[in-house]
């Protein structure tokens, strides 16, 4: 087997990898997060991009993110997107999967609230969040206040599923 060899005489196999030499980058390659006019064949995205794709923005809270993270005892993670660094905290509250995010380097930007796209009851998720944080509901603004470019092109949420109603009718 190329790349590793069994070692030891205890009857159990362990693997020891053979060393591999990986050449450095080509001289004209720039860092992978630089997307435009870069001869580097890879484009690196932050973990934030992966999270944002499966969530949709549902509201914006006044800054700072750290205050909400402290209230809910959340870890804040750092990533980036086209507009710069992004601080984000992902968590589950009741049955809802949520993320709070903020651009720490852009002054006076709010904290965007993101809801997993599988959830359809936006109002209930938002109400549960502000109730748990013990802040007035009118502190949550609509997504037009969000600095994230994704909020400008967000389609409306899907309608609630009719499947449960159909199944109730069929059972009768």
Tab-separated table of N, CA and C in Angstrom:
chain	number	residue	atom	x	y	z
A	1	UNK	N	0.849	-1.166	0.000
A	1	UNK	CA	0.000	0.000	0.000
A	1	UNK	C	0.901	1.238	0.000
A	2	UNK	N	0.747	2.097	-0.958
A	2	UNK	CA	1.592	3.264	-1.077
A	2	UNK	C	1.141	4.337	-0.099
A	3	UNK	N	2.082	5.065	0.475
A	3	UNK	CA	1.747	6.177	1.355
A	3	UNK	C	1.823	5.827	2.820
A	4	UNK	N	1.632	4.554	3.201
A	4	UNK	CA	1.746	4.186	4.598
A	4	UNK	C	2.186	2.737	4.712
A	5	UNK	N	2.721	2.416	5.853
A	5	UNK	CA	3.188	1.045	6.072
A	5	UNK	C	2.743	0.577	7.438
A	6	UNK	N	2.357	-0.706	7.583
A	6	UNK	CA	2.006	-1.218	8.894
A	6	UNK	C	3.249	-1.309	9.769
A	7	UNK	N	3.092	-1.008	11.050
A	7	UNK	CA	4.208	-1.126	11.981
A	7	UNK	C	3.735	-1.812	13.246
A	8	UNK	N	4.679	-2.295	14.038
A	8	UNK	CA	4.364	-2.911	15.323
A	8	UNK	C	4.183	-4.404	15.191
A	9	UNK	N	4.398	-5.104	16.319
A	9	UNK	CA	4.264	-6.552	16.301
A	9	UNK	C	3.270	-7.036	17.355
A	10	UNK	N	2.322	-6.193	17.746
A	10	UNK	CA	1.353	-6.557	18.780
A	10	UNK	C	0.108	-7.198	18.202
A	11	UNK	N	0.079	-7.431	16.949
A	11	UNK	CA	-1.115	-7.993	16.327
A	11	UNK	C	-2.045	-6.904	15.816
A	12	UNK	N	-1.921	-5.688	16.346
A	12	UNK	CA	-2.724	-4.567	15.856
A	12	UNK	C	-1.902	-3.802	14.835
A	13	UNK	N	-2.567	-3.338	13.815
A	13	UNK	CA	-1.861	-2.560	12.802
A	13	UNK	C	-1.980	-1.084	13.120
A	14	UNK	N	-0.894	-0.368	13.014
A	14	UNK	CA	-0.929	1.086	13.066
A	14	UNK	C	-0.275	1.568	11.786
A	15	UNK	N	-0.615	2.745	11.403
A	15	UNK	CA	-0.115	3.258	10.136
A	15	UNK	C	0.905	4.351	10.384
A	16	UNK	N	1.991	4.290	9.660
A	16	UNK	CA	2.996	5.347	9.665
A	16	UNK	C	3.082	5.866	8.236
A	17	UNK	N	2.852	7.140	8.063
A	17	UNK	CA	2.844	7.716	6.723
A	17	UNK	C	4.248	7.954	6.226
A	18	UNK	N	4.453	7.650	4.953
A	18	UNK	CA	5.725	7.986	4.317
A	18	UNK	C	5.734	9.487	4.068
A	19	UNK	N	6.879	10.140	4.235
A	19	UNK	CA	6.929	11.587	4.000
A	19	UNK	C	6.608	11.913	2.538
A	20	UNK	N	5.969	13.026	2.335
A	20	UNK	CA	5.653	13.491	0.994
A	20	UNK	C	6.187	14.916	0.844
A	21	UNK	N	6.684	15.212	-0.314
A	21	UNK	CA	7.181	16.552	-0.585
A	21	UNK	C	6.159	17.275	-1.448
A	22	UNK	N	5.650	18.370	-0.942
A	22	UNK	CA	4.667	19.172	-1.668
A	22	UNK	C	5.359	20.468	-2.083
A	23	UNK	N	5.364	20.778	-3.380
A	23	UNK	CA	6.012	22.026	-3.803
A	23	UNK	C	5.227	23.231	-3.320
A	24	UNK	N	5.906	24.354	-3.214
A	24	UNK	CA	5.252	25.595	-2.820
A	24	UNK	C	4.378	26.125	-3.945
A	25	UNK	N	3.712	27.252	-3.726
A	25	UNK	CA	2.840	27.821	-4.759
A	25	UNK	C	3.644	28.319	-5.952
A	26	UNK	N	2.964	28.442	-7.071
A	26	UNK	CA	3.591	29.019	-8.255
A	26	UNK	C	3.926	30.484	-7.950
A	27	UNK	N	4.950	31.033	-8.566
A	27	UNK	CA	5.392	32.392	-8.219
A	27	UNK	C	4.328	33.481	-8.405
A	28	UNK	N	3.420	33.314	-9.373
A	28	UNK	CA	2.429	34.370	-9.616
A	28	UNK	C	1.108	34.175	-8.859
A	29	UNK	N	0.975	33.113	-8.092
A	29	UNK	CA	-0.256	32.886	-7.341
A	29	UNK	C	-0.339	33.847	-6.157
A	30	UNK	N	-1.500	34.458	-6.010
A	30	UNK	CA	-1.753	35.305	-4.843
A	30	UNK	C	-2.602	34.505	-3.861
A	31	UNK	N	-2.789	34.999	-2.649
A	31	UNK	CA	-3.590	34.259	-1.669
A	31	UNK	C	-4.968	33.886	-2.223
A	32	UNK	N	-5.428	32.690	-1.902
A	32	UNK	CA	-6.676	32.150	-2.445
A	32	UNK	C	-7.926	32.971	-2.109
A	33	UNK	N	-7.989	33.686	-0.971
A	33	UNK	CA	-9.190	34.517	-0.744
A	33	UNK	C	-9.326	35.705	-1.697
A	34	UNK	N	-8.271	36.044	-2.443
A	34	UNK	CA	-8.369	37.111	-3.441
A	34	UNK	C	-8.997	36.521	-4.695
A	35	UNK	N	-10.234	36.880	-4.968
A	35	UNK	CA	-10.998	36.211	-6.012
A	35	UNK	C	-10.721	36.724	-7.421
A	36	UNK	N	-10.521	38.018	-7.580
A	36	UNK	CA	-10.484	38.598	-8.921
A	36	UNK	C	-9.061	38.691	-9.467
A	37	UNK	N	-8.917	38.348	-10.750
A	37	UNK	CA	-7.656	38.441	-11.472
A	37	UNK	C	-6.518	37.731	-10.752
A	38	UNK	N	-6.804	36.595	-10.203
A	38	UNK	CA	-5.799	35.820	-9.488
A	38	UNK	C	-5.512	34.545	-10.277
A	39	UNK	N	-4.279	34.312	-10.692
A	39	UNK	CA	-3.977	33.092	-11.440
A	39	UNK	C	-4.023	31.822	-10.566
A	40	UNK	N	-4.132	31.982	-9.265
A	40	UNK	CA	-4.261	30.828	-8.375
A	40	UNK	C	-5.541	30.076	-8.755
A	41	UNK	N	-5.477	28.772	-9.021
A	41	UNK	CA	-6.680	28.045	-9.453
A	41	UNK	C	-7.699	27.801	-8.338
A	42	UNK	N	-7.341	28.075	-7.099
A	42	UNK	CA	-8.290	27.871	-5.999
A	42	UNK	C	-8.874	29.192	-5.535
A	43	UNK	N	-10.079	29.131	-5.049
A	43	UNK	CA	-10.720	30.283	-4.424
A	43	UNK	C	-11.138	29.850	-3.031
A	44	UNK	N	-10.574	30.484	-2.032
A	44	UNK	CA	-10.887	30.105	-0.663
A	44	UNK	C	-12.009	30.969	-0.116
A	45	UNK	N	-12.960	30.316	0.501
A	45	UNK	CA	-14.063	31.002	1.154
A	45	UNK	C	-13.993	30.693	2.634
A	46	UNK	N	-14.478	31.605	3.451
A	46	UNK	CA	-14.505	31.374	4.885
A	46	UNK	C	-15.639	30.444	5.258
A	47	UNK	N	-15.574	29.897	6.447
A	47	UNK	CA	-16.637	29.025	6.938
A	47	UNK	C	-17.959	29.793	6.979
A	48	UNK	N	-17.877	31.105	7.130
A	48	UNK	CA	-19.078	31.931	7.148
A	48	UNK	C	-19.880	31.774	5.860
A	49	UNK	N	-19.215	31.701	4.713
A	49	UNK	CA	-19.918	31.540	3.439
A	49	UNK	C	-20.752	30.265	3.432
A	50	UNK	N	-20.219	29.200	3.997
A	50	UNK	CA	-20.966	27.937	4.049
A	50	UNK	C	-22.179	28.053	4.955
A	51	UNK	N	-22.026	28.728	6.070
A	51	UNK	CA	-23.140	28.895	7.008
A	51	UNK	C	-24.223	29.779	6.389
A	52	UNK	N	-23.802	30.887	5.789
A	52	UNK	CA	-24.772	31.839	5.249
A	52	UNK	C	-25.611	31.231	4.135
A	53	UNK	N	-25.067	30.283	3.397
A	53	UNK	CA	-25.825	29.669	2.306
A	53	UNK	C	-27.033	28.872	2.801
A	54	UNK	N	-26.958	28.321	3.996
A	54	UNK	CA	-28.065	27.493	4.498
A	54	UNK	C	-28.960	28.239	5.480
A	55	UNK	N	-28.707	29.537	5.649
A	55	UNK	CA	-29.537	30.368	6.514
A	55	UNK	C	-30.058	31.557	5.718
A	56	UNK	N	-31.127	32.147	6.201
A	56	UNK	CA	-31.654	33.359	5.579
A	56	UNK	C	-31.797	34.441	6.642
A	57	UNK	N	-31.532	35.684	6.288
A	57	UNK	CA	-31.627	36.766	7.261
A	57	UNK	C	-33.087	37.042	7.604
A	58	UNK	N	-33.357	37.245	8.891
A	58	UNK	CA	-34.742	37.512	9.315
A	58	UNK	C	-34.881	38.795	10.117
A	59	UNK	N	-33.788	39.431	10.474
A	59	UNK	CA	-33.871	40.665	11.245
A	59	UNK	C	-32.489	41.174	11.603
A	60	UNK	N	-32.486	42.360	12.218
A	60	UNK	CA	-31.239	42.998	12.622
A	60	UNK	C	-31.429	43.587	14.011
A	61	UNK	N	-30.438	43.392	14.860
A	61	UNK	CA	-30.432	43.947	16.209
A	61	UNK	C	-29.378	45.039	16.307
A	62	UNK	N	-29.528	45.969	17.260
A	62	UNK	CA	-28.481	46.975	17.438
A	62	UNK	C	-27.172	46.319	17.895
A	63	UNK	N	-26.022	46.881	17.528
A	63	UNK	CA	-24.757	46.310	17.969
A	63	UNK	C	-24.583	46.513	19.481
A	64	UNK	N	-23.687	45.781	20.107
A	64	UNK	CA	-22.683	44.873	19.559
A	64	UNK	C	-23.083	43.403	19.708
A	65	UNK	N	-22.517	42.578	18.854
A	65	UNK	CA	-22.731	41.137	18.909
A	65	UNK	C	-22.270	40.561	20.249
A	66	UNK	N	-21.177	41.100	20.779
A	66	UNK	CA	-20.616	40.570	22.024
A	66	UNK	C	-21.632	40.586	23.166
A	67	UNK	N	-22.512	41.575	23.197
A	67	UNK	CA	-23.506	41.649	24.273
A	67	UNK	C	-24.497	40.482	24.191
A	68	UNK	N	-24.940	40.150	22.976
A	68	UNK	CA	-25.879	39.040	22.803
A	68	UNK	C	-25.187	37.703	23.072
A	69	UNK	N	-23.934	37.596	22.620
A	69	UNK	CA	-23.178	36.370	22.867
A	69	UNK	C	-22.953	36.171	24.366
A	70	UNK	N	-22.687	37.248	25.079
A	70	UNK	CA	-22.494	37.149	26.524
A	70	UNK	C	-23.792	36.726	27.207
A	71	UNK	N	-24.905	37.294	26.804
A	71	UNK	CA	-26.201	36.945	27.398
A	71	UNK	C	-26.510	35.460	27.213
A	72	UNK	N	-26.249	34.937	26.010
A	72	UNK	CA	-26.568	33.547	25.703
A	72	UNK	C	-25.387	32.596	25.949
A	73	UNK	N	-24.278	33.143	26.439
A	73	UNK	CA	-23.048	32.390	26.726
A	73	UNK	C	-22.608	31.614	25.474
A	74	UNK	N	-22.427	32.355	24.381
A	74	UNK	CA	-22.025	31.791	23.092
A	74	UNK	C	-20.571	32.111	22.793
A	75	UNK	N	-19.923	31.256	22.047
A	75	UNK	CA	-18.589	31.524	21.513
A	75	UNK	C	-18.761	32.280	20.197
A	76	UNK	N	-18.005	33.330	20.007
A	76	UNK	CA	-18.024	34.085	18.751
A	76	UNK	C	-16.848	33.624	17.910
A	77	UNK	N	-17.133	33.257	16.659
A	77	UNK	CA	-16.102	32.799	15.736
A	77	UNK	C	-15.851	33.880	14.691
A	78	UNK	N	-14.630	33.901	14.169
A	78	UNK	CA	-14.281	34.892	13.152
A	78	UNK	C	-14.119	34.222	11.793
A	79	UNK	N	-14.595	34.924	10.775
A	79	UNK	CA	-14.412	34.494	9.395
A	79	UNK	C	-14.327	35.756	8.556
A	80	UNK	N	-14.628	35.663	7.270
A	80	UNK	CA	-14.590	36.828	6.401
A	80	UNK	C	-15.532	36.614	5.229
A	81	UNK	N	-15.845	37.702	4.562
A	81	UNK	CA	-16.550	37.679	3.277
A	81	UNK	C	-16.083	38.899	2.508
A	82	UNK	N	-16.688	39.196	1.378
A	82	UNK	CA	-16.214	40.280	0.524
A	82	UNK	C	-16.114	41.629	1.241
A	83	UNK	N	-17.004	41.882	2.182
A	83	UNK	CA	-16.999	43.173	2.875
A	83	UNK	C	-15.991	43.236	4.011
A	84	UNK	N	-15.359	42.113	4.328
A	84	UNK	CA	-14.354	42.122	5.390
A	84	UNK	C	-14.610	41.045	6.431
A	85	UNK	N	-13.996	41.246	7.613
A	85	UNK	CA	-14.133	40.267	8.696
A	85	UNK	C	-15.582	40.165	9.151
A	86	UNK	N	-15.963	38.953	9.546
A	86	UNK	CA	-17.302	38.694	10.073
A	86	UNK	C	-17.144	37.947	11.389
A	87	UNK	N	-17.805	38.453	12.420
A	87	UNK	CA	-17.911	37.726	13.680
A	87	UNK	C	-19.278	37.061	13.673
A	88	UNK	N	-19.333	35.795	14.068
A	88	UNK	CA	-20.601	35.061	14.027
A	88	UNK	C	-20.691	34.079	15.190
A	89	UNK	N	-21.912	33.860	15.640
A	89	UNK	CA	-22.187	32.856	16.667
A	89	UNK	C	-23.390	32.052	16.197
A	90	UNK	N	-23.211	30.753	16.042
A	90	UNK	CA	-24.318	29.892	15.619
A	90	UNK	C	-24.786	29.086	16.825
A	91	UNK	N	-26.100	28.863	16.904
A	91	UNK	CA	-26.653	28.189	18.068
A	91	UNK	C	-28.054	27.668	17.761
A	92	UNK	N	-28.541	26.842	18.655
A	92	UNK	CA	-29.902	26.318	18.559
A	92	UNK	C	-30.672	26.868	19.741
A	93	UNK	N	-31.841	27.383	19.469
A	93	UNK	CA	-32.708	27.929	20.512
A	93	UNK	C	-34.067	27.269	20.344
A	94	UNK	N	-34.427	26.412	21.279
A	94	UNK	CA	-35.640	25.621	21.102
A	94	UNK	C	-35.431	24.744	19.888
A	95	UNK	N	-36.322	24.775	18.960
A	95	UNK	CA	-36.175	23.985	17.744
A	95	UNK	C	-35.587	24.769	16.588
A	96	UNK	N	-35.121	25.984	16.827
A	96	UNK	CA	-34.645	26.854	15.752
A	96	UNK	C	-33.113	26.889	15.711
A	97	UNK	N	-32.559	26.800	14.490
A	97	UNK	CA	-31.125	26.955	14.278
A	97	UNK	C	-30.884	28.384	13.812
A	98	UNK	N	-30.131	29.138	14.597
A	98	UNK	CA	-29.928	30.563	14.359
A	98	UNK	C	-28.442	30.905	14.307
A	99	UNK	N	-28.148	32.051	13.685
A	99	UNK	CA	-26.804	32.615	13.668
A	99	UNK	C	-26.960	34.117	13.875
A	100	UNK	N	-26.067	34.693	14.670
A	100	UNK	CA	-25.955	36.141	14.796
A	100	UNK	C	-24.624	36.529	14.166
A	101	UNK	N	-24.607	37.579	13.338
A	101	UNK	CA	-23.355	37.983	12.691
A	101	UNK	C	-23.224	39.492	12.665
A	102	UNK	N	-21.955	39.939	12.629
A	102	UNK	CA	-21.669	41.366	12.572
A	102	UNK	C	-20.322	41.577	11.902
A	103	UNK	N	-20.206	42.676	11.139
A	103	UNK	CA	-18.922	43.094	10.580
A	103	UNK	C	-18.239	43.965	11.635
A	104	UNK	N	-17.223	43.462	12.314
A	104	UNK	CA	-16.621	44.255	13.397
A	104	UNK	C	-15.847	45.482	12.916
A	105	UNK	N	-15.416	45.499	11.664
A	105	UNK	CA	-14.623	46.626	11.171
A	105	UNK	C	-15.461	47.717	10.508
A	106	UNK	N	-16.758	47.481	10.340
A	106	UNK	CA	-17.625	48.494	9.748
A	106	UNK	C	-18.393	49.175	10.870
A	107	UNK	N	-18.195	50.473	11.055
A	107	UNK	CA	-18.834	51.162	12.181
A	107	UNK	C	-20.364	51.194	12.043
A	108	UNK	N	-20.997	51.084	13.168
A	108	UNK	CA	-22.457	51.217	13.264
A	108	UNK	C	-23.260	50.222	12.447
A	109	UNK	N	-22.711	49.044	12.176
A	109	UNK	CA	-23.529	48.031	11.499
A	109	UNK	C	-24.203	47.180	12.557
A	110	UNK	N	-25.388	46.769	12.247
A	110	UNK	CA	-26.152	45.981	13.194
A	110	UNK	C	-25.718	44.527	13.230
A	111	UNK	N	-26.407	43.785	14.076
A	111	UNK	CA	-26.171	42.353	14.232
A	111	UNK	C	-27.283	41.642	13.469
A	112	UNK	N	-26.934	40.971	12.384
A	112	UNK	CA	-27.938	40.299	11.559
A	112	UNK	C	-28.312	38.972	12.192
A	113	UNK	N	-29.605	38.693	12.217
A	113	UNK	CA	-30.142	37.430	12.734
A	113	UNK	C	-30.450	36.555	11.530
A	114	UNK	N	-29.901	35.340	11.524
A	114	UNK	CA	-30.090	34.393	10.424
A	114	UNK	C	-30.825	33.178	10.953
A	115	UNK	N	-31.753	32.656	10.163
A	115	UNK	CA	-32.536	31.476	10.527
A	115	UNK	C	-32.301	30.397	9.483
A	116	UNK	N	-32.130	29.165	9.938
A	116	UNK	CA	-31.963	28.030	9.031
A	116	UNK	C	-33.113	28.032	8.025
A	117	UNK	N	-32.798	27.824	6.759
A	117	UNK	CA	-33.804	27.885	5.695
A	117	UNK	C	-34.904	26.834	5.833
A	118	UNK	N	-34.667	25.781	6.592
A	118	UNK	CA	-35.701	24.753	6.770
A	118	UNK	C	-36.840	25.231	7.663
A	119	UNK	N	-36.592	26.264	8.456
A	119	UNK	CA	-37.632	26.795	9.336
A	119	UNK	C	-38.480	27.811	8.574
A	120	UNK	N	-39.774	27.734	8.728
A	120	UNK	CA	-40.664	28.658	8.015
A	120	UNK	C	-41.316	29.689	8.933
A	121	UNK	N	-41.322	29.466	10.230
A	121	UNK	CA	-41.997	30.375	11.153
A	121	UNK	C	-41.030	31.437	11.669
A	122	UNK	N	-40.775	32.412	10.819
A	122	UNK	CA	-39.837	33.483	11.129
A	122	UNK	C	-40.245	34.257	12.365
A	123	UNK	N	-41.517	34.611	12.446
A	123	UNK	CA	-42.000	35.420	13.577
A	123	UNK	C	-41.808	34.699	14.905
A	124	UNK	N	-42.096	33.405	14.946
A	124	UNK	CA	-41.946	32.644	16.186
A	124	UNK	C	-40.472	32.546	16.582
A	125	UNK	N	-39.583	32.347	15.608
A	125	UNK	CA	-38.153	32.253	15.899
A	125	UNK	C	-37.637	33.583	16.441
A	126	UNK	N	-38.037	34.679	15.811
A	126	UNK	CA	-37.617	36.007	16.248
A	126	UNK	C	-38.160	36.320	17.639
A	127	UNK	N	-39.423	36.004	17.866
A	127	UNK	CA	-40.036	36.242	19.176
A	127	UNK	C	-39.326	35.440	20.268
A	128	UNK	N	-38.997	34.203	19.974
A	128	UNK	CA	-38.311	33.361	20.960
A	128	UNK	C	-36.934	33.933	21.279
A	129	UNK	N	-36.235	34.420	20.255
A	129	UNK	CA	-34.902	34.970	20.460
A	129	UNK	C	-34.946	36.221	21.341
A	130	UNK	N	-35.791	37.192	21.008
A	130	UNK	CA	-35.813	38.429	21.804
A	130	UNK	C	-36.331	38.163	23.223
A	131	UNK	N	-37.247	37.221	23.359
A	131	UNK	CA	-37.742	36.856	24.693
A	131	UNK	C	-36.620	36.234	25.528
A	132	UNK	N	-35.838	35.363	24.921
A	132	UNK	CA	-34.733	34.716	25.636
A	132	UNK	C	-33.643	35.721	26.000
A	133	UNK	N	-33.423	36.698	25.127
A	133	UNK	CA	-32.412	37.719	25.416
A	133	UNK	C	-32.935	38.784	26.364
A	134	UNK	N	-34.240	38.765	26.636
A	134	UNK	CA	-34.878	39.715	27.554
A	134	UNK	C	-34.687	41.156	27.087
A	135	UNK	N	-34.946	41.364	25.784
A	135	UNK	CA	-34.896	42.711	25.217
A	135	UNK	C	-36.257	43.002	24.582
A	136	UNK	N	-36.622	44.285	24.433
A	136	UNK	CA	-37.906	44.613	23.791
A	136	UNK	C	-37.941	44.131	22.340
A	137	UNK	N	-39.083	43.639	21.916
A	137	UNK	CA	-39.240	43.114	20.553
A	137	UNK	C	-38.979	44.183	19.497
A	138	UNK	N	-39.258	45.458	19.800
A	138	UNK	CA	-39.056	46.500	18.795
A	138	UNK	C	-37.578	46.828	18.561
A	139	UNK	N	-36.677	46.182	19.294
A	139	UNK	CA	-35.251	46.346	19.023
A	139	UNK	C	-34.848	45.600	17.752
A	140	UNK	N	-35.606	44.607	17.366
A	140	UNK	CA	-35.317	43.850	16.139
A	140	UNK	C	-35.912	44.597	14.948
A	141	UNK	N	-35.065	44.959	14.014
A	141	UNK	CA	-35.505	45.662	12.812
A	141	UNK	C	-35.540	44.691	11.644
A	142	UNK	N	-36.129	45.132	10.526
A	142	UNK	CA	-36.189	44.244	9.361
A	142	UNK	C	-34.825	44.189	8.672
A	143	UNK	N	-34.706	43.300	7.706
A	143	UNK	CA	-33.405	43.013	7.092
A	143	UNK	C	-32.873	44.134	6.206
A	144	UNK	N	-33.657	45.159	5.931
A	144	UNK	CA	-33.107	46.288	5.164
A	144	UNK	C	-32.003	46.984	5.950
A	145	UNK	N	-31.937	46.757	7.240
A	145	UNK	CA	-30.891	47.342	8.083
A	145	UNK	C	-29.609	46.514	8.066
A	146	UNK	N	-29.637	45.349	7.438
A	146	UNK	CA	-28.469	44.473	7.446
A	146	UNK	C	-27.426	44.937	6.434
A	147	UNK	N	-26.158	44.929	6.829
A	147	UNK	CA	-25.097	45.302	5.888
A	147	UNK	C	-24.665	44.152	4.987
A	148	UNK	N	-25.173	42.951	5.223
A	148	UNK	CA	-24.775	41.801	4.413
A	148	UNK	C	-25.389	41.906	3.018
A	149	UNK	N	-24.592	41.805	1.964
A	149	UNK	CA	-25.125	41.898	0.599
A	149	UNK	C	-26.187	40.840	0.304
A	150	UNK	N	-26.108	39.689	0.947
A	150	UNK	CA	-27.065	38.614	0.686
A	150	UNK	C	-28.499	39.026	1.016
A	151	UNK	N	-28.676	39.949	1.931
A	151	UNK	CA	-30.039	40.332	2.324
A	151	UNK	C	-30.739	41.140	1.238
A	152	UNK	N	-29.981	41.733	0.333
A	152	UNK	CA	-30.581	42.545	-0.721
A	152	UNK	C	-31.235	41.700	-1.805
A	153	UNK	N	-30.847	40.445	-1.909
A	153	UNK	CA	-31.349	39.569	-2.976
A	153	UNK	C	-32.073	38.350	-2.418
A	154	UNK	N	-32.520	38.444	-1.202
A	154	UNK	CA	-33.113	37.294	-0.535
A	154	UNK	C	-34.558	37.086	-0.996
A	155	UNK	N	-34.880	35.899	-1.495
A	155	UNK	CA	-36.273	35.622	-1.862
A	155	UNK	C	-37.124	35.477	-0.596
A	156	UNK	N	-38.431	35.633	-0.712
A	156	UNK	CA	-39.281	35.469	0.465
A	156	UNK	C	-39.206	34.036	0.986
A	157	UNK	N	-39.488	33.840	2.285
A	157	UNK	CA	-39.429	32.481	2.835
A	157	UNK	C	-40.475	31.589	2.191
A	158	UNK	N	-40.225	30.295	2.187
A	158	UNK	CA	-41.212	29.381	1.597
A	158	UNK	C	-42.484	29.354	2.430
A	159	UNK	N	-43.637	29.075	1.814
A	159	UNK	CA	-44.873	29.004	2.589
A	159	UNK	C	-44.837	27.782	3.504
A	160	UNK	N	-45.600	27.816	4.588
A	160	UNK	CA	-45.636	26.645	5.466
A	160	UNK	C	-46.078	25.403	4.689
A	161	UNK	N	-45.560	24.288	5.089
A	161	UNK	CA	-45.881	23.033	4.414
A	161	UNK	C	-47.350	22.680	4.598
A	162	UNK	N	-47.978	22.181	3.541
A	162	UNK	CA	-49.371	21.760	3.626
A	162	UNK	C	-49.478	20.268	3.909
A	163	UNK	N	-48.360	19.591	3.957
A	163	UNK	CA	-48.357	18.145	4.150
A	163	UNK	C	-49.069	17.703	5.431
A	164	UNK	N	-48.792	18.316	6.597
A	164	UNK	CA	-49.483	17.853	7.805
A	164	UNK	C	-51.005	17.951	7.684
A	165	UNK	N	-51.516	19.045	7.085
A	165	UNK	CA	-52.957	19.201	6.916
A	165	UNK	C	-53.498	18.102	6.005
A	166	UNK	N	-52.785	17.828	4.917
A	166	UNK	CA	-53.192	16.790	3.979
A	166	UNK	C	-53.254	15.438	4.687
A	167	UNK	N	-52.267	15.153	5.516
A	167	UNK	CA	-52.251	13.876	6.224
A	167	UNK	C	-53.405	13.777	7.230
A	168	UNK	N	-53.755	14.891	7.878
A	168	UNK	CA	-54.890	14.868	8.818
A	168	UNK	C	-56.177	14.579	8.084
A	169	UNK	N	-56.370	15.193	6.933
A	169	UNK	CA	-57.595	14.986	6.143
A	169	UNK	C	-57.673	13.550	5.682
A	170	UNK	N	-56.564	13.011	5.238
A	170	UNK	CA	-56.548	11.649	4.720
A	170	UNK	C	-56.858	10.627	5.811
A	171	UNK	N	-56.400	10.861	7.033
A	171	UNK	CA	-56.628	9.926	8.117
A	171	UNK	C	-58.098	9.840	8.518
A	172	UNK	N	-58.870	10.880	8.289
A	172	UNK	CA	-60.285	10.898	8.719
A	172	UNK	C	-61.136	9.962	7.963
